[in-house]
Amino acid sequence: TVSHLPLFIYEKIMEKTSKKMADLKYLHGTTTLAFICRSGIIIAVDSRASLGNYVGSSNVKKVIEIKPYLLGTMAGGAADCFFWERKLGCLCDLYEVETGKKITVPGASKMLVNMIFKYRNSGISMGTMIIGWDNNQPSIYYVDSEGNRLKVKMVSVGSGSTFAYGILETNYLWNLSIQKGYELARSAIINAAHKDPFSGGKINIYLVRKEGWIKLLSEDMGEH
């Protein structure tokens, strides 16, 4: 077995395996988006997970409920995003126990990027959003597995994001009501799902406000 190999041979095998993993080109499919408007932060995601050219699942939960005021989204490798964002939730709990304070959205996003930075080029794939409301203001941070961390007011991530951006940038206004913001997010996801074969399943929409997040919709896109 591998455990009985001489150390130098084992190290050679692991070196070659790591290089092959880093060279793998993964095919991921999803559409996630979020934007800030007068009414709060609107988040919308699809629920399809792809395995290369095949549909792996149509019921993936792509919004991770980290805290009552903090959400994360998944794009890239589902297992990578789920593991690291759940770990982030545990660290946020630990931070609150140690300091007696809620972690801020910038603090949570910085914690996440610091954790995954050393794993760059190792094969993990993440394009996530850390979203929440703190210090009386809404925040969206984009974090990915290459170590990027950006504060944004509108963002879409995934294979269907170019189609979603077309709808968002055409119809977005700062003073959108909750109803109009909901309709815009829903339209963007449905449009992306119709044009991108790797997006689809259900559409899930969340609203984040000062009081915390609420789920506005979970709807099967097969009906459209």
mmCIF file of C-alpha atoms in Angstrom:
data_model
loop_
_atom_site.group_PDB
_atom_site.id
_atom_site.type_symbol
_atom_site.label_atom_id
_atom_site.label_comp_id
_atom_site.label_asym_id
_atom_site.label_seq_id
_atom_site.Cartn_x
_atom_site.Cartn_y
_atom_site.Cartn_z
ATOM 1 C CA THR A 1 0.000 0.000 0.000
ATOM 2 C CA VAL A 2 1.023 3.666 -0.274
ATOM 3 C CA SER A 3 1.665 3.847 3.455
ATOM 4 C CA HIS A 4 4.458 1.199 3.088
ATOM 5 C CA LEU A 5 6.294 3.023 0.281
ATOM 6 C CA PRO A 6 9.627 4.707 1.010
ATOM 7 C CA LEU A 7 9.115 8.378 1.878
ATOM 8 C CA PHE A 8 10.921 9.743 -1.199
ATOM 9 C CA ILE A 9 8.740 7.642 -3.546
ATOM 10 C CA TYR A 10 5.580 8.722 -1.715
ATOM 11 C CA GLU A 11 6.625 12.386 -2.035
ATOM 12 C CA LYS A 12 7.200 11.937 -5.797
ATOM 13 C CA ILE A 13 3.727 10.403 -6.223
ATOM 14 C CA MET A 14 2.075 13.217 -4.257
ATOM 15 C CA GLU A 15 3.996 15.841 -6.252
ATOM 16 C CA LYS A 16 2.790 14.404 -9.572
ATOM 17 C CA THR A 17 -0.780 13.989 -8.276
ATOM 18 C CA SER A 18 -0.907 17.597 -7.047
ATOM 19 C CA LYS A 19 0.301 18.862 -10.426
ATOM 20 C CA LYS A 20 -2.334 16.834 -12.283
ATOM 21 C CA MET A 21 -5.067 18.142 -9.952
ATOM 22 C CA ALA A 22 -3.942 21.722 -10.538
ATOM 23 C CA ASP A 23 -4.038 21.188 -14.322
ATOM 24 C CA LEU A 24 -7.589 19.822 -14.341
ATOM 25 C CA LYS A 25 -10.124 22.061 -16.100
ATOM 26 C CA TYR A 26 -13.458 21.820 -14.398
ATOM 27 C CA LEU A 27 -16.738 22.599 -16.188
ATOM 28 C CA HIS A 28 -19.068 24.368 -13.785
ATOM 29 C CA GLY A 29 -22.546 25.698 -14.382
ATOM 30 C CA THR A 30 -24.580 28.107 -12.287
ATOM 31 C CA THR A 31 -26.060 31.576 -12.130
ATOM 32 C CA THR A 32 -25.977 33.617 -8.931
ATOM 33 C CA LEU A 33 -26.535 37.352 -8.517
ATOM 34 C CA ALA A 34 -26.942 40.054 -5.901
ATOM 35 C CA PHE A 35 -27.467 43.795 -5.918
ATOM 36 C CA ILE A 36 -28.067 46.613 -3.448
ATOM 37 C CA CYS A 37 -31.043 48.920 -3.852
ATOM 38 C CA ARG A 38 -33.076 51.275 -1.675
ATOM 39 C CA SER A 39 -35.136 48.386 -0.295
ATOM 40 C CA GLY A 40 -32.169 46.226 0.729
ATOM 41 C CA ILE A 41 -30.006 43.532 -0.842
ATOM 42 C CA ILE A 42 -31.679 41.208 -3.333
ATOM 43 C CA ILE A 43 -30.040 37.795 -3.889
ATOM 44 C CA ALA A 44 -31.146 35.287 -6.513
ATOM 45 C CA VAL A 45 -29.668 31.910 -7.472
ATOM 46 C CA ASP A 46 -30.553 28.869 -9.540
ATOM 47 C CA SER A 47 -30.255 25.322 -8.173
ATOM 48 C CA ARG A 48 -28.657 23.236 -10.938
ATOM 49 C CA ALA A 49 -25.334 21.441 -10.413
ATOM 50 C CA SER A 50 -23.534 20.084 -13.460
ATOM 51 C CA LEU A 51 -21.154 17.159 -13.892
ATOM 52 C CA GLY A 52 -19.304 18.100 -17.062
ATOM 53 C CA ASN A 53 -21.965 18.030 -19.772
ATOM 54 C CA TYR A 54 -24.512 16.293 -17.536
ATOM 55 C CA VAL A 55 -26.943 17.587 -14.915
ATOM 56 C CA GLY A 56 -25.843 16.295 -11.523
ATOM 57 C CA SER A 57 -28.697 17.760 -9.497
ATOM 58 C CA SER A 58 -31.498 20.277 -9.917
ATOM 59 C CA ASN A 59 -32.023 20.926 -6.232
ATOM 60 C CA VAL A 60 -28.757 22.342 -4.864
ATOM 61 C CA LYS A 61 -29.058 24.970 -2.143
ATOM 62 C CA LYS A 62 -26.703 27.690 -3.424
ATOM 63 C CA VAL A 63 -27.349 30.181 -0.635
ATOM 64 C CA ILE A 64 -25.542 29.278 2.589
ATOM 65 C CA GLU A 65 -27.255 30.750 5.650
ATOM 66 C CA ILE A 66 -24.170 31.638 7.686
ATOM 67 C CA LYS A 67 -25.782 33.889 10.329
ATOM 68 C CA PRO A 68 -29.204 35.551 10.730
ATOM 69 C CA TYR A 69 -27.719 38.690 9.134
ATOM 70 C CA LEU A 70 -25.097 37.046 6.884
ATOM 71 C CA LEU A 71 -25.423 34.914 3.730
ATOM 72 C CA GLY A 72 -23.015 33.284 1.309
ATOM 73 C CA THR A 73 -23.567 32.076 -2.254
ATOM 74 C CA MET A 74 -22.067 29.140 -4.153
ATOM 75 C CA ALA A 75 -20.522 29.156 -7.618
ATOM 76 C CA GLY A 76 -17.741 26.822 -8.750
ATOM 77 C CA GLY A 77 -17.183 23.524 -6.973
ATOM 78 C CA ALA A 78 -20.210 22.813 -4.765
ATOM 79 C CA ALA A 79 -18.183 20.834 -2.219
ATOM 80 C CA ASP A 80 -15.489 23.543 -2.024
ATOM 81 C CA CYS A 81 -18.002 26.342 -1.487
ATOM 82 C CA PHE A 82 -20.076 24.385 1.020
ATOM 83 C CA PHE A 83 -17.065 23.289 3.085
ATOM 84 C CA TRP A 84 -15.372 26.678 3.321
ATOM 85 C CA GLU A 85 -18.540 28.674 3.934
ATOM 86 C CA ARG A 86 -19.699 26.292 6.649
ATOM 87 C CA LYS A 87 -16.263 26.580 8.216
ATOM 88 C CA LEU A 88 -16.611 30.360 7.991
ATOM 89 C CA GLY A 89 -19.888 30.084 9.901
ATOM 90 C CA CYS A 90 -18.141 28.166 12.699
ATOM 91 C CA LEU A 91 -15.392 30.793 12.890
ATOM 92 C CA CYS A 92 -17.987 33.585 12.994
ATOM 93 C CA ASP A 93 -19.616 31.844 15.980
ATOM 94 C CA LEU A 94 -16.223 31.532 17.672
ATOM 95 C CA TYR A 95 -15.502 35.222 17.039
ATOM 96 C CA GLU A 96 -18.784 36.201 18.702
ATOM 97 C CA VAL A 97 -18.056 34.002 21.734
ATOM 98 C CA GLU A 98 -14.546 35.433 22.157
ATOM 99 C CA THR A 99 -15.376 39.117 21.581
ATOM 100 C CA GLY A 100 -19.048 39.410 22.448
ATOM 101 C CA LYS A 101 -19.594 41.229 19.138
ATOM 102 C CA LYS A 102 -21.099 40.308 15.780
ATOM 103 C CA ILE A 103 -18.558 39.871 13.025
ATOM 104 C CA THR A 104 -18.878 42.441 10.256
ATOM 105 C CA VAL A 105 -19.442 41.553 6.616
ATOM 106 C CA PRO A 106 -15.975 42.898 5.640
ATOM 107 C CA GLY A 107 -14.492 40.903 8.521
ATOM 108 C CA ALA A 108 -16.221 37.683 7.466
ATOM 109 C CA SER A 109 -15.175 38.094 3.821
ATOM 110 C CA LYS A 110 -11.587 38.810 4.891
ATOM 111 C CA MET A 111 -11.608 35.724 7.082
ATOM 112 C CA LEU A 112 -12.769 33.600 4.144
ATOM 113 C CA VAL A 113 -10.200 34.904 1.665
ATOM 114 C CA ASN A 114 -7.413 34.441 4.232
ATOM 115 C CA MET A 115 -8.414 30.790 4.725
ATOM 116 C CA ILE A 116 -8.471 29.882 1.025
ATOM 117 C CA PHE A 117 -5.572 32.053 -0.176
ATOM 118 C CA LYS A 118 -2.903 29.451 0.561
ATOM 119 C CA TYR A 119 -4.821 26.900 -1.519
ATOM 120 C CA ARG A 120 -4.576 28.896 -4.746
ATOM 121 C CA ASN A 121 -3.685 26.751 -7.785
ATOM 122 C CA SER A 122 -4.404 23.589 -5.792
ATOM 123 C CA GLY A 123 -7.562 22.656 -7.703
ATOM 124 C CA ILE A 124 -10.300 24.238 -5.580
ATOM 125 C CA SER A 125 -12.868 26.336 -7.433
ATOM 126 C CA MET A 126 -14.901 29.051 -5.711
ATOM 127 C CA GLY A 127 -16.631 32.222 -6.820
ATOM 128 C CA THR A 128 -18.695 33.255 -3.808
ATOM 129 C CA MET A 129 -20.469 36.289 -2.438
ATOM 130 C CA ILE A 130 -20.512 37.158 1.262
ATOM 131 C CA ILE A 131 -23.566 39.313 1.834
ATOM 132 C CA GLY A 132 -25.028 40.970 4.892
ATOM 133 C CA TRP A 133 -26.024 44.082 6.809
ATOM 134 C CA ASP A 134 -23.922 45.594 9.577
ATOM 135 C CA ASN A 135 -23.165 49.032 11.015
ATOM 136 C CA ASN A 136 -26.435 50.254 9.474
ATOM 137 C CA GLN A 137 -25.254 49.561 5.926
ATOM 138 C CA PRO A 138 -25.562 46.741 3.375
ATOM 139 C CA SER A 139 -22.455 45.038 1.972
ATOM 140 C CA ILE A 140 -21.661 42.578 -0.819
ATOM 141 C CA TYR A 141 -18.165 41.110 -1.123
ATOM 142 C CA TYR A 142 -17.058 38.883 -3.984
ATOM 143 C CA VAL A 143 -14.449 36.289 -2.938
ATOM 144 C CA ASP A 144 -12.874 33.640 -5.163
ATOM 145 C CA SER A 145 -10.346 30.830 -4.953
ATOM 146 C CA GLU A 146 -7.667 32.946 -6.663
ATOM 147 C CA GLY A 147 -7.534 35.178 -3.597
ATOM 148 C CA ASN A 148 -9.584 38.072 -4.980
ATOM 149 C CA ARG A 149 -11.847 40.038 -2.632
ATOM 150 C CA LEU A 150 -13.916 42.896 -4.017
ATOM 151 C CA LYS A 151 -16.620 45.099 -2.522
ATOM 152 C CA VAL A 152 -19.397 45.533 -5.084
ATOM 153 C CA LYS A 153 -22.934 46.915 -5.375
ATOM 154 C CA MET A 154 -24.035 44.535 -8.124
ATOM 155 C CA VAL A 155 -22.542 41.209 -9.159
ATOM 156 C CA SER A 156 -23.407 38.017 -11.002
ATOM 157 C CA VAL A 157 -21.245 34.880 -10.911
ATOM 158 C CA GLY A 158 -21.351 31.669 -12.922
ATOM 159 C CA SER A 159 -21.704 30.377 -16.450
ATOM 160 C CA GLY A 160 -25.001 32.241 -16.899
ATOM 161 C CA SER A 161 -23.751 35.529 -15.453
ATOM 162 C CA THR A 162 -23.293 37.296 -18.805
ATOM 163 C CA PHE A 163 -26.983 36.742 -19.592
ATOM 164 C CA ALA A 164 -28.032 37.870 -16.108
ATOM 165 C CA TYR A 165 -25.918 41.032 -16.416
ATOM 166 C CA GLY A 166 -27.765 41.935 -19.609
ATOM 167 C CA ILE A 167 -31.047 42.093 -17.701
ATOM 168 C CA LEU A 168 -29.604 43.698 -14.563
ATOM 169 C CA GLU A 169 -27.705 46.511 -16.242
ATOM 170 C CA THR A 170 -30.654 47.373 -18.492
ATOM 171 C CA ASN A 171 -33.297 47.547 -15.775
ATOM 172 C CA TYR A 172 -31.496 48.288 -12.494
ATOM 173 C CA LEU A 173 -32.411 51.438 -10.565
ATOM 174 C CA TRP A 174 -31.309 52.447 -7.078
ATOM 175 C CA ASN A 175 -34.829 53.270 -5.887
ATOM 176 C CA LEU A 176 -36.328 49.865 -6.683
ATOM 177 C CA SER A 177 -39.105 48.711 -4.371
ATOM 178 C CA ILE A 178 -38.964 45.205 -2.908
ATOM 179 C CA GLN A 179 -41.478 44.033 -5.508
ATOM 180 C CA LYS A 180 -39.580 45.585 -8.436
ATOM 181 C CA GLY A 181 -36.241 44.314 -7.129
ATOM 182 C CA TYR A 182 -37.691 40.833 -6.730
ATOM 183 C CA GLU A 183 -39.089 40.914 -10.275
ATOM 184 C CA LEU A 184 -35.754 42.101 -11.704
ATOM 185 C CA ALA A 185 -33.762 39.350 -9.949
ATOM 186 C CA ARG A 186 -36.289 36.705 -10.974
ATOM 187 C CA SER A 187 -36.245 37.866 -14.594
ATOM 188 C CA ALA A 188 -32.420 37.836 -14.706
ATOM 189 C CA ILE A 189 -32.145 34.273 -13.372
ATOM 190 C CA ILE A 190 -34.901 32.919 -15.627
ATOM 191 C CA ASN A 191 -33.355 34.619 -18.678
ATOM 192 C CA ALA A 192 -29.936 33.144 -17.837
ATOM 193 C CA ALA A 193 -31.426 29.665 -17.316
ATOM 194 C CA HIS A 194 -33.105 29.777 -20.726
ATOM 195 C CA LYS A 195 -29.857 30.710 -22.489
ATOM 196 C CA ASP A 196 -27.282 28.812 -20.412
ATOM 197 C CA PRO A 197 -27.716 25.004 -20.499
ATOM 198 C CA PHE A 198 -25.761 24.638 -17.237
ATOM 199 C CA SER A 199 -28.180 26.823 -15.229
ATOM 200 C CA GLY A 200 -31.706 25.903 -14.218
ATOM 201 C CA GLY A 201 -33.698 23.940 -11.670
ATOM 202 C CA LYS A 202 -35.306 26.202 -9.089
ATOM 203 C CA ILE A 203 -34.949 29.920 -8.529
ATOM 204 C CA ASN A 204 -34.395 31.000 -4.917
ATOM 205 C CA ILE A 205 -34.600 34.668 -3.956
ATOM 206 C CA TYR A 206 -33.566 36.256 -0.650
ATOM 207 C CA LEU A 207 -33.898 39.774 0.759
ATOM 208 C CA VAL A 208 -31.401 41.136 3.296
ATOM 209 C CA ARG A 209 -32.322 44.158 5.395
ATOM 210 C CA LYS A 210 -31.217 45.664 8.696
ATOM 211 C CA GLU A 211 -33.396 43.194 10.611
ATOM 212 C CA GLY A 212 -31.781 40.205 8.870
ATOM 213 C CA TRP A 213 -32.499 38.054 5.820
ATOM 214 C CA ILE A 214 -35.742 36.489 4.657
ATOM 215 C CA LYS A 215 -36.442 34.056 1.815
ATOM 216 C CA LEU A 216 -38.870 35.544 -0.701
ATOM 217 C CA LEU A 217 -39.228 32.756 -3.238
ATOM 218 C CA SER A 218 -38.439 29.173 -4.150
ATOM 219 C CA GLU A 219 -39.923 28.347 -7.558
ATOM 220 C CA ASP A 220 -39.361 25.682 -10.214
ATOM 221 C CA MET A 221 -38.144 27.296 -13.419
ATOM 222 C CA GLY A 222 -39.493 24.408 -15.454
ATOM 223 C CA GLU A 223 -42.834 26.168 -15.326
ATOM 224 C CA HIS A 224 -41.547 29.080 -17.443
#
